[in-house]
Amino acid sequence: METATFPDPAYSDPVAEPDPSAEESDPKGPVAAAPPVRPREAFRRFWPWVRQDRLWLPAAILLLLTGAFGEVVSVWLFKDLIDQVLVPHRFSAFWAPAGTMAATAVVSALLIFAGNYTITWVAERFILRLRTSVVAHLHGLPPDTLDRRQRGDVVARLTGDIAAIEQLVATGVVEAGSAVLSLLLFGAAAFYLSWQLALAALAVAPVFWLSGRYFGNRILIREREARRRGGAVTAVLEESLRNAAIAGTCNQERREVAKVHRTGRALLESELSIARYAGLYPPVLNVLEVLGGLTVVGIGAVELDRGVLSLGGLLAFAAFMAQLFEPAQRISELLPVAGAAGAAGERVLELLDTPSPVVERPHAHGTGPVAGRVSCEDVRVGYPGQDGRPVLENLSFDIGPGTILAVMGPSGCGKSTLAKLLVRFLDPDSGTVRLDQHDLRDLKLASLRQAVTLLPQQAPLFHATIRDNIAYGRPSASLDEVVQAAKDADAHEFITALNEGYRTEIGRDGFQLSGGQTQRIAIARAFLRATPVLILDEPTTGLDEQSAANVIAPLRRLMAGRTTILITHDQKLARTADAVLMLGAAGKPGLPGSVQPVS
Ligand SMILES: Nc1ncnc2c1ncn2[C@@H]1O[C@H](COP(=O)(O)OP(=O)(O)OP(=O)(O)O)[C@@H](O)[C@H]1O
């Protein structure tokens, strides 16, 4: 029998060829490129999240600039030091300019620190606000819309990409602003000292600009690809780790590792391609700087010879040139960062621009007291990308308050789709779904969901205590209420048998608990919500006979007196219903039969 060895030596070499048998059909990986957005447009879109702190941006620029001005003063004093102390050998005059230079350096350092801290403060607040807004938008989307994206890629967009954007709108603005103003400041000082030399130095400016454009465009294109591939790496990682158990049982560990390796290698190639441009740009600038500097020194030597310029003046000019190149260097370093920010911005805007298929109407109202009548009138619904073929068609039923309606039918006939319609994760293409007399589309979403509890097939649990998991449906519930709900759900006994009882922390998806126990926690949560309408989507699926039997008694108590849509394949459970709706009854999935009383 062949056994896999880990770590596989094949992957210790990062550019090794991955296992070809594991090649994906899509060589570009599981994440599509975001639509391109022009940097100016991206800046305009993200500006609202900076607006609140916008006054701090000029404040930071001012602090950095005043700090930089301190450096101008130091250079000026250095010129005096040479011309008035060193050249005439008057060492008694040393202390005054030296003391002023030292004090200026300290003040300058403090101002630059304050400026940099201010930028970080603005940037971090921007990141926090933007991430919160994007997450709020994503939470407003129905699960189907969100699930169309790779979860790992969404997380990459919400972390790395959002952090990179701040370079475009916060740090970038201040850095570019202060660098440009420093350039002007040092440039003005250089012109004041010798306009001829300053003009000579400026001769290289167009070449700087042209090389900036050349490198900037190429870096942006490569950053786009790298961001996409970065998202693919987290997507593949997330999926691979989530499915580690199935990979193990199917002996597919090698394939999973190869997938991670392949996407990682694609990212590596992308990053190296960026590094070739981003890494070449500063040395190219250095060469241009040296050429500019040599021109200046050549002309300066002639000026010195003609007696137009003092030695101190020439040295001070050279120092200004060095200072001039420092902001130019900073701008050049901003280029790859701005490229990354632009590419990251496109990916975050794509998330923000994902429309919700379910929109609350402007004049939507609350449900008021809910009796619990639920009806569908000639409903037709399908999913996008299915050539307009409906999943449900001509669906009509009307059940009174407190009725339990079992919904049955073959797999794929649209039972879960009906559940989505009733909580408005989906709207019908035609026809009407009603709660009491209200068309669901006229109701506020929060109000509708206050009245309806959906217990999905696999009840999700949070990484939190059992108490918090039960109270999730009503966080204000007291411990007594939580315990009562657990008792009603037949969960109290096994909870108190755990070492820490209700304070026991459970892992994601109920890790530590059996399927039946997880389901009973979810039922306790539904008891606590105590809504007039219940939708139970296959509540016993995946449970063995004994666990299913343990769940049926609390489910009966939960359903008593509430309008319940009970989606099930389980004949035993269906018998607890007052009526049954067979979907796909005529042998055609999606075409419903009528509601029949349970015999
Ligand atoms: N988000 C979606 N996008 C596109 N098609 C979907 C989506 N969800 C479901 N479908 C399709 O709609 C049809 C009905 O799916 P639905 O989940 O409602 O069936 P079901 O009766 O609940 O099936 P099961 O008993 O297997 O859970 C299926 O053909 C399915 O492929």
XYZ file of C-alpha atoms and ligand atoms in Angstrom:
630
model
C 0.000 0.000 0.000
C 1.316 3.423 -0.886
C 1.576 5.837 2.009
C 2.186 9.572 1.800
C 5.214 11.007 3.614
C 4.980 14.462 5.117
C 6.605 16.840 4.759
C 6.980 15.844 1.141
C 10.552 16.580 0.007
C 9.152 17.631 -3.388
C 7.808 20.809 -1.796
C 10.967 21.810 0.079
C 12.025 23.358 -3.234
C 9.636 26.264 -3.773
C 9.924 26.139 -7.555
C 9.613 22.375 -7.827
C 7.050 21.097 -10.290
C 3.911 20.112 -8.393
C 2.270 16.729 -8.741
C 0.860 16.896 -12.317
C -1.938 14.474 -11.460
C -3.346 17.188 -9.208
C -3.460 19.932 -11.875
C -6.653 21.925 -11.718
C -8.803 22.467 -14.764
C -8.519 26.222 -14.177
C -4.820 27.075 -14.232
C -5.570 30.598 -13.012
C -6.826 29.256 -9.695
C -10.174 29.650 -7.992
C -10.338 33.462 -7.806
C -11.370 35.718 -10.686
C -9.794 39.124 -11.307
C -11.726 42.133 -10.031
C -12.893 44.696 -12.612
C -10.214 47.391 -13.077
C -10.897 50.797 -11.532
C -8.951 53.985 -12.336
C -6.866 55.189 -9.349
C -8.721 58.521 -9.281
C -12.078 56.740 -9.169
C -10.809 54.373 -6.448
C -9.630 57.377 -4.431
C -13.045 59.053 -4.818
C -14.839 55.866 -3.704
C -12.710 55.358 -0.593
C -12.523 58.993 0.454
C -15.766 58.871 2.567
C -14.015 56.596 5.072
C -11.226 59.181 5.546
C -13.456 62.258 5.430
C -14.121 62.276 9.175
C -10.377 62.593 9.892
C -9.526 64.624 6.803
C -8.254 67.646 8.766
C -5.578 65.475 10.317
C -4.043 64.880 6.883
C -2.930 68.507 6.325
C -1.957 68.566 10.017
C 0.352 65.583 9.427
C 1.721 67.196 6.259
C 2.372 70.403 8.207
C 4.154 68.534 11.001
C 6.348 66.625 8.542
C 7.049 69.730 6.533
C 7.981 71.808 9.575
C 10.236 68.921 10.564
C 11.766 69.021 7.087
C 12.110 72.797 7.338
C 14.257 72.199 10.454
C 16.567 70.247 8.180
C 16.741 73.231 5.768
C 17.718 75.442 8.698
C 20.395 72.928 9.708
C 21.866 72.953 6.199
C 21.834 76.751 6.218
C 23.639 76.818 9.573
C 26.095 74.298 8.168
C 26.912 76.764 5.384
C 27.589 79.471 8.017
C 29.691 77.037 9.970
C 31.942 76.467 6.956
C 32.105 80.050 5.665
C 32.366 81.789 9.062
C 34.102 79.223 11.289
C 36.041 76.664 9.315
C 37.367 78.780 6.382
C 38.464 81.823 8.477
C 39.609 79.497 11.378
C 37.427 81.388 13.952
C 36.665 78.553 16.343
C 35.243 80.859 19.003
C 32.222 81.358 16.664
C 31.546 77.592 16.626
C 29.233 77.269 19.647
C 26.343 79.498 18.622
C 25.528 77.828 15.246
C 26.405 74.389 16.666
C 23.944 74.823 19.582
C 21.198 76.088 17.241
C 21.834 73.141 14.896
C 21.513 70.619 17.743
C 18.298 72.229 19.076
C 16.858 72.362 15.543
C 17.646 68.661 15.028
C 15.797 67.701 18.239
C 12.700 69.799 17.415
C 12.747 68.459 13.855
C 12.872 64.879 15.081
C 9.894 65.459 17.417
C 7.836 67.086 14.662
C 8.574 64.248 12.237
C 7.620 61.700 14.897
C 4.322 63.521 15.557
C 3.641 63.710 11.812
C 4.285 60.009 11.275
C 2.185 59.040 14.301
C -0.696 61.178 13.026
C -0.630 59.415 9.650
C -0.695 56.003 11.317
C -3.605 57.129 13.510
C -5.626 58.278 10.473
C -4.666 55.180 8.472
C -5.627 52.683 11.165
C -8.960 54.398 11.774
C -9.614 54.299 8.020
C -8.855 50.567 7.911
C -11.151 49.899 10.871
C -14.057 51.904 9.421
C -13.733 50.510 5.923
C -13.463 46.897 7.082
C -16.509 47.347 9.331
C -18.515 48.852 6.472
C -17.581 46.080 4.030
C -18.436 43.386 6.586
C -21.766 45.129 7.275
C -22.464 45.084 3.520
C -21.569 41.390 3.285
C -23.843 40.575 6.228
C -26.676 42.247 4.341
C -26.262 39.823 1.427
C -28.223 36.578 1.317
C -26.055 33.505 2.038
C -26.258 32.311 -1.599
C -24.725 35.541 -2.893
C -21.920 35.390 -0.339
C -21.297 31.689 -0.904
C -20.590 32.337 -4.576
C -17.229 33.729 -3.447
C -14.371 31.726 -2.016
C -14.405 32.359 1.722
C -10.604 32.501 1.991
C -10.433 35.087 -0.794
C -13.057 37.244 0.945
C -10.978 37.092 4.152
C -7.853 38.091 2.176
C -9.761 41.079 0.771
C -10.983 42.084 4.231
C -7.499 41.912 5.764
C -4.513 42.393 3.437
C -6.323 44.284 0.692
C -8.078 46.742 2.991
C -4.811 47.399 4.831
C -3.085 48.091 1.493
C -5.705 50.633 0.362
C -4.930 53.030 3.158
C -1.711 53.767 1.277
C -3.841 55.271 -1.466
C -6.042 57.481 0.675
C -4.303 58.136 4.000
C -0.563 57.485 4.220
C -0.121 57.981 0.485
C -1.786 61.409 0.556
C 0.390 62.593 3.427
C 3.592 61.030 2.096
C 3.036 62.389 -1.386
C 1.872 65.774 -0.033
C 4.831 66.186 2.296
C 7.302 64.874 -0.295
C 6.030 67.281 -2.952
C 6.073 70.213 -0.528
C 9.577 69.219 0.660
C 10.670 69.162 -2.958
C 9.285 72.669 -3.403
C 10.896 73.864 -0.163
C 14.338 72.492 -0.922
C 13.977 73.484 -4.563
C 13.189 77.096 -3.565
C 16.210 77.140 -1.220
C 18.387 75.717 -4.001
C 17.113 78.394 -6.452
C 17.818 81.061 -3.832
C 21.415 79.823 -3.490
C 22.115 79.525 -7.205
C 19.400 79.524 -9.851
C 21.849 78.365 -12.537
C 22.755 75.260 -10.538
C 19.099 74.634 -9.648
C 18.120 74.743 -13.335
C 20.890 72.290 -14.155
C 19.593 69.965 -11.434
C 16.051 70.253 -12.811
C 17.192 69.015 -16.234
C 16.781 65.425 -15.011
C 13.177 66.010 -13.782
C 11.425 64.927 -17.042
C 13.450 61.710 -17.093
C 12.342 61.093 -13.481
C 8.722 61.622 -14.512
C 8.937 59.374 -17.572
C 10.594 56.555 -15.654
C 7.896 56.922 -12.942
C 5.164 56.400 -15.532
C 6.950 53.481 -17.145
C 7.508 51.622 -13.892
C 4.196 52.685 -12.289
C 2.017 51.174 -15.045
C 3.948 47.916 -15.091
C 3.867 47.576 -11.327
C 0.078 48.174 -11.196
C -0.604 45.424 -13.758
C 1.561 42.961 -11.833
C 0.098 43.979 -8.475
C -3.398 43.194 -9.790
C -2.315 39.689 -10.651
C -0.420 39.218 -7.380
C -3.432 40.327 -5.312
C -5.663 37.904 -7.209
C -3.193 35.088 -6.698
C -2.796 36.030 -3.009
C -6.579 35.682 -2.652
C -6.395 32.301 -4.392
C -3.778 31.099 -1.890
C -5.964 31.939 1.123
C -9.033 30.508 -0.631
C -7.293 27.211 -1.348
C -5.787 27.124 2.158
C -9.142 27.753 3.806
C -10.922 25.132 1.740
C -8.119 22.625 2.111
C -8.017 22.910 5.915
C -11.808 22.911 6.199
C -11.928 19.687 4.223
C -8.908 18.059 5.898
C -11.026 15.172 7.195
C -12.427 14.218 3.777
C -8.959 14.632 2.218
C -7.628 12.195 4.826
C -10.343 9.607 4.342
C -10.002 9.732 0.543
C -6.173 9.589 0.696
C -6.009 12.928 -1.067
C -3.558 14.738 1.236
C -0.939 14.888 -1.523
C -3.447 16.437 -3.893
C -4.399 19.070 -1.295
C -0.762 19.909 -0.550
C -0.095 20.101 -4.300
C -3.008 22.538 -4.725
C -1.643 24.805 -1.987
C 1.846 24.498 -3.469
C 0.646 25.314 -6.983
C -1.280 28.449 -5.996
C 1.640 29.463 -3.746
C 4.053 29.030 -6.631
C 1.860 31.169 -8.895
C 1.947 33.887 -6.217
C 5.704 33.522 -5.902
C 6.122 34.107 -9.654
C 3.878 37.150 -9.466
C 5.736 38.628 -6.487
C 9.079 38.098 -8.210
C 7.761 39.812 -11.309
C 6.762 42.839 -9.186
C 10.124 42.741 -7.426
C 11.887 42.953 -10.813
C 10.183 46.279 -11.533
C 9.841 47.660 -7.998
C 13.434 46.648 -7.286
C 14.810 48.126 -10.513
C 13.108 51.483 -10.135
C 15.098 52.899 -7.141
C 18.519 51.999 -8.654
C 17.446 53.616 -11.948
C 16.562 56.721 -9.961
C 19.921 56.535 -8.190
C 21.710 56.580 -11.529
C 19.626 59.594 -12.597
C 20.437 61.267 -9.291
C 24.165 60.687 -9.755
C 23.968 62.124 -13.271
C 22.063 65.165 -11.946
C 24.560 65.545 -9.064
C 27.569 65.349 -11.398
C 26.098 68.026 -13.680
C 25.610 70.260 -10.649
C 29.130 69.676 -9.290
C 30.627 70.323 -12.756
C 28.770 73.607 -13.191
C 29.351 74.432 -9.483
C 33.122 74.016 -9.917
C 33.053 76.569 -12.760
C 30.955 78.977 -10.625
C 33.369 78.517 -7.707
C 36.298 79.192 -10.008
C 34.620 82.384 -11.278
C 34.064 83.451 -7.648
C 30.254 83.592 -8.087
C 29.755 80.940 -5.371
C 31.565 80.362 -2.037
C 32.799 76.912 -1.039
C 30.182 76.871 1.754
C 27.566 77.867 -0.808
C 28.547 75.016 -3.116
C 28.601 72.475 -0.278
C 25.248 73.767 1.014
C 23.859 73.442 -2.523
C 25.144 69.879 -2.708
C 23.473 69.194 0.671
C 20.191 70.664 -0.657
C 20.477 68.432 -3.680
C 20.797 65.436 -1.376
C 17.734 66.682 0.533
C 15.878 67.197 -2.746
C 16.520 63.647 -3.796
C 15.254 62.288 -0.481
C 11.578 63.294 -1.136
C 12.035 62.255 -4.773
C 13.179 58.885 -3.450
C 10.129 58.759 -1.144
C 7.830 59.424 -4.083
C 9.551 56.653 -6.014
C 9.024 54.275 -3.102
C 5.355 55.247 -3.102
C 4.949 53.996 -6.640
C 4.859 50.237 -5.959
C 2.856 50.886 -2.800
C 0.318 52.915 -4.771
C 0.189 50.115 -7.353
C -0.590 47.586 -4.621
C -3.171 49.930 -3.090
C -4.887 50.447 -6.462
C -5.047 46.721 -7.165
C -6.260 45.999 -3.624
C -8.856 48.773 -3.963
C -10.349 47.098 -7.028
C -10.822 43.866 -5.075
C -12.487 45.598 -2.125
C -14.729 47.707 -4.371
C -15.892 44.523 -6.069
C -17.097 43.261 -2.661
C -18.707 46.598 -1.813
C -20.438 46.697 -5.202
C -21.915 43.198 -4.931
C -25.634 43.928 -5.183
C -28.112 42.138 -2.969
C -30.914 40.381 -4.857
C -33.118 41.151 -1.878
C -33.626 44.858 -1.263
C -35.731 46.437 1.458
C -38.292 48.780 -0.059
C -38.036 52.441 1.005
C -41.475 52.367 2.620
C -41.183 48.892 4.141
C -42.997 48.530 7.448
C -42.893 46.254 10.486
C -45.051 43.141 10.846
C -46.959 44.348 13.908
C -48.332 41.495 16.065
C -47.985 38.294 14.033
C -50.787 35.713 13.981
C -48.738 33.321 11.793
C -50.719 32.799 8.576
C -48.281 31.860 5.795
C -49.176 31.720 2.121
C -47.690 31.525 -1.352
C -49.723 32.730 -4.321
C -48.716 31.379 -7.722
C -45.007 31.651 -6.918
C -42.390 31.114 -9.592
C -38.692 31.304 -8.760
C -35.396 30.270 -10.341
C -31.708 30.976 -9.888
C -29.554 33.126 -12.128
C -27.579 31.228 -14.770
C -30.140 28.463 -15.245
C -31.514 29.680 -18.581
C -34.637 31.013 -16.898
C -35.698 27.511 -15.849
C -37.719 27.800 -12.614
C -37.015 25.709 -9.531
C -40.548 26.319 -8.254
C -43.540 27.169 -10.436
C -47.294 27.614 -9.806
C -46.668 27.180 -6.100
C -49.709 28.134 -4.025
C -50.649 27.230 -0.475
C -52.177 28.941 2.509
C -51.791 27.697 6.069
C -53.396 29.191 9.146
C -51.679 30.190 12.390
C -50.283 27.231 14.327
C -50.444 24.817 11.365
C -47.571 22.398 10.847
C -46.960 21.880 7.130
C -44.592 19.092 6.133
C -42.842 19.831 2.826
C -41.631 16.700 1.076
C -40.354 15.684 -2.320
C -37.320 14.307 -4.122
C -33.878 15.835 -3.764
C -33.472 19.033 -5.787
C -37.216 19.711 -6.115
C -36.902 23.080 -4.354
C -37.675 22.452 -0.670
C -34.770 24.553 0.640
C -35.572 27.158 -1.995
C -39.026 27.499 -0.422
C -37.353 28.004 2.984
C -35.196 30.778 1.469
C -38.308 32.475 0.088
C -39.971 32.476 3.506
C -37.060 34.280 5.229
C -36.449 36.450 2.152
C -33.011 35.192 1.274
C -34.608 35.107 -2.180
C -37.554 36.873 -3.830
C -39.989 35.159 -6.193
C -39.691 36.058 -9.879
C -43.477 36.280 -9.885
C -46.251 35.623 -7.416
C -46.395 36.612 -3.770
C -45.257 35.172 -0.467
C -47.235 36.458 2.508
C -46.985 36.504 6.268
C -50.483 37.248 7.605
C -51.793 39.844 5.140
C -48.336 41.284 4.305
C -46.413 40.697 1.078
C -42.916 39.881 2.450
C -41.427 42.491 0.099
C -43.342 45.223 1.961
C -41.856 44.242 5.320
C -38.706 45.476 6.959
C -36.224 42.613 6.779
C -35.354 42.825 10.480
C -39.026 42.762 11.412
C -39.725 39.715 9.217
C -36.773 37.843 10.669
C -37.943 38.769 14.165
C -41.068 36.739 13.409
C -39.472 33.729 11.702
C -36.857 31.236 12.899
C -34.975 29.148 10.354
C -33.355 26.001 11.687
C -31.059 24.928 8.854
C -29.898 21.422 8.020
C -26.585 21.809 9.790
C -27.193 24.216 12.621
C -24.162 26.483 12.815
C -22.567 26.954 16.218
C -20.110 29.667 17.170
C -16.764 29.310 18.863
C -18.213 30.416 22.206
C -19.734 28.958 25.381
C -22.842 26.790 25.218
C -24.735 29.530 27.037
C -23.745 32.134 24.433
C -24.625 29.752 21.619
C -28.123 29.216 22.965
C -28.582 32.899 23.767
C -27.450 33.895 20.249
C -31.057 34.228 19.134
C -31.800 36.588 22.061
C -28.573 37.856 23.667
C -30.469 39.626 26.466
C -31.814 36.281 27.801
C -30.993 35.527 31.458
C -29.223 32.329 32.489
C -32.541 30.987 33.832
C -34.164 31.527 30.443
C -31.240 29.815 28.702
C -31.489 26.845 31.078
C -35.265 26.635 30.541
C -34.753 26.643 26.754
C -32.133 23.887 27.097
C -34.550 21.854 29.240
C -37.293 22.289 26.635
C -34.823 21.089 24.005
C -33.797 18.053 26.092
C -30.268 19.447 26.140
C -29.961 20.370 29.822
C -28.897 16.899 30.916
C -25.934 16.497 28.592
C -24.881 20.129 29.102
C -24.722 19.757 32.897
C -22.770 16.500 32.460
C -19.970 18.478 30.768
C -17.189 19.618 33.116
C -17.967 23.293 32.769
C -21.695 22.972 32.051
C -23.128 26.020 30.302
C -19.683 27.672 30.397
C -18.177 24.944 28.180
C -16.513 26.454 25.120
C -17.490 24.675 21.926
C -15.456 24.818 18.746
C -16.544 25.897 15.321
C -19.479 23.891 13.940
C -20.075 22.290 17.312
C -16.790 20.415 17.513
C -16.851 18.463 20.827
C -20.572 17.785 20.472
C -22.326 14.962 18.641
C -24.652 15.750 15.739
C -27.740 15.161 17.884
C -26.391 17.344 20.708
C -25.553 20.133 18.257
C -29.078 19.951 16.884
C -30.572 20.153 20.390
C -28.480 23.277 21.149
C -29.922 24.769 17.961
C -33.437 23.782 19.065
C -32.807 25.454 22.446
C -31.796 28.584 20.550
C -35.061 28.410 18.597
C -37.034 27.997 21.871
C -35.431 31.146 23.194
C -36.296 33.095 20.065
C -39.907 31.997 20.496
C -41.060 33.274 17.087
C -44.591 32.635 15.789
C -43.255 31.052 12.557
C -40.702 28.243 12.311
C -38.924 26.784 9.320
C -37.206 23.485 9.981
C -34.996 22.354 7.088
C -34.371 18.609 7.439
C -33.825 18.776 11.214
C -33.084 15.044 11.528
C -30.900 14.634 8.437
C -27.522 13.116 9.197
C -28.623 11.789 12.598
C -28.740 8.079 13.392
C -32.078 6.569 14.407
C -31.494 7.036 18.147
C -30.264 10.655 17.833
C -33.144 11.461 15.473
C -35.579 9.989 17.996
C -34.002 12.148 20.737
C -34.530 15.244 18.605
C -38.150 14.543 17.611
C -39.652 15.010 21.103
C -38.184 18.508 21.652
C -39.035 19.417 18.052
C -42.686 18.529 18.692
C -42.681 20.802 21.755
C -41.030 23.554 19.723
C -43.590 23.297 16.900
C -46.611 23.228 19.206
C -48.684 26.365 18.678
C -46.350 27.798 16.002
C -46.870 27.910 12.262
C -44.220 25.482 11.066
C -42.844 24.654 7.640
C -41.240 21.284 8.241
C -38.986 20.244 5.360
C -38.222 16.591 5.765
C -37.607 13.224 4.163
C -38.377 11.574 7.492
C -41.814 9.898 7.325
C -41.943 9.602 11.121
C -41.395 13.329 11.544
C -43.801 14.172 8.709
C -46.537 12.351 10.608
C -46.358 15.042 13.314
C -47.582 17.584 10.719
C -51.177 18.727 10.126
C -50.764 18.795 6.362
C -48.241 17.828 3.739
C -47.096 19.610 0.600
C -45.463 17.327 -1.959
C -43.124 19.179 -4.308
C -42.315 17.555 -7.623
C -45.321 15.355 -6.959
C -46.124 14.809 -10.620
C -42.670 13.359 -11.190
C -41.488 16.762 -12.369
C -39.195 18.379 -9.842
C -40.398 21.856 -9.031
C -44.068 21.322 -9.831
C -45.929 21.190 -6.595
C -48.926 19.144 -5.685
C -51.586 20.584 -3.454
C -51.529 20.663 0.311
C -53.019 17.422 1.631
C -54.037 16.620 5.163
C -51.764 14.073 6.840
C -53.583 10.807 7.016
N -27.786 29.167 -4.937
C -28.168 28.440 -5.964
N -27.814 28.795 -7.219
C -28.205 28.076 -8.286
N -28.962 26.968 -8.198
C -29.353 26.554 -6.986
C -28.979 27.265 -5.806
N -29.505 26.634 -4.729
C -30.193 25.574 -5.223
N -30.105 25.537 -6.576
C -30.713 24.546 -7.461
O -32.108 24.606 -7.246
C -32.671 23.307 -7.217
C -33.441 23.114 -5.913
O -32.523 23.156 -4.839
P -33.013 22.993 -3.346
O -31.804 23.099 -2.480
O -34.117 23.929 -3.080
O -33.547 21.503 -3.368
P -34.021 20.581 -2.166
O -35.346 20.031 -2.570
O -33.963 21.285 -0.881
O -32.930 19.427 -2.243
P -32.403 18.471 -1.068
O -33.553 17.619 -0.651
O -31.362 17.665 -1.784
O -31.858 19.347 0.002
C -31.515 22.343 -7.398
O -31.513 21.953 -8.752
C -30.289 23.145 -7.103
O -29.212 22.746 -7.889
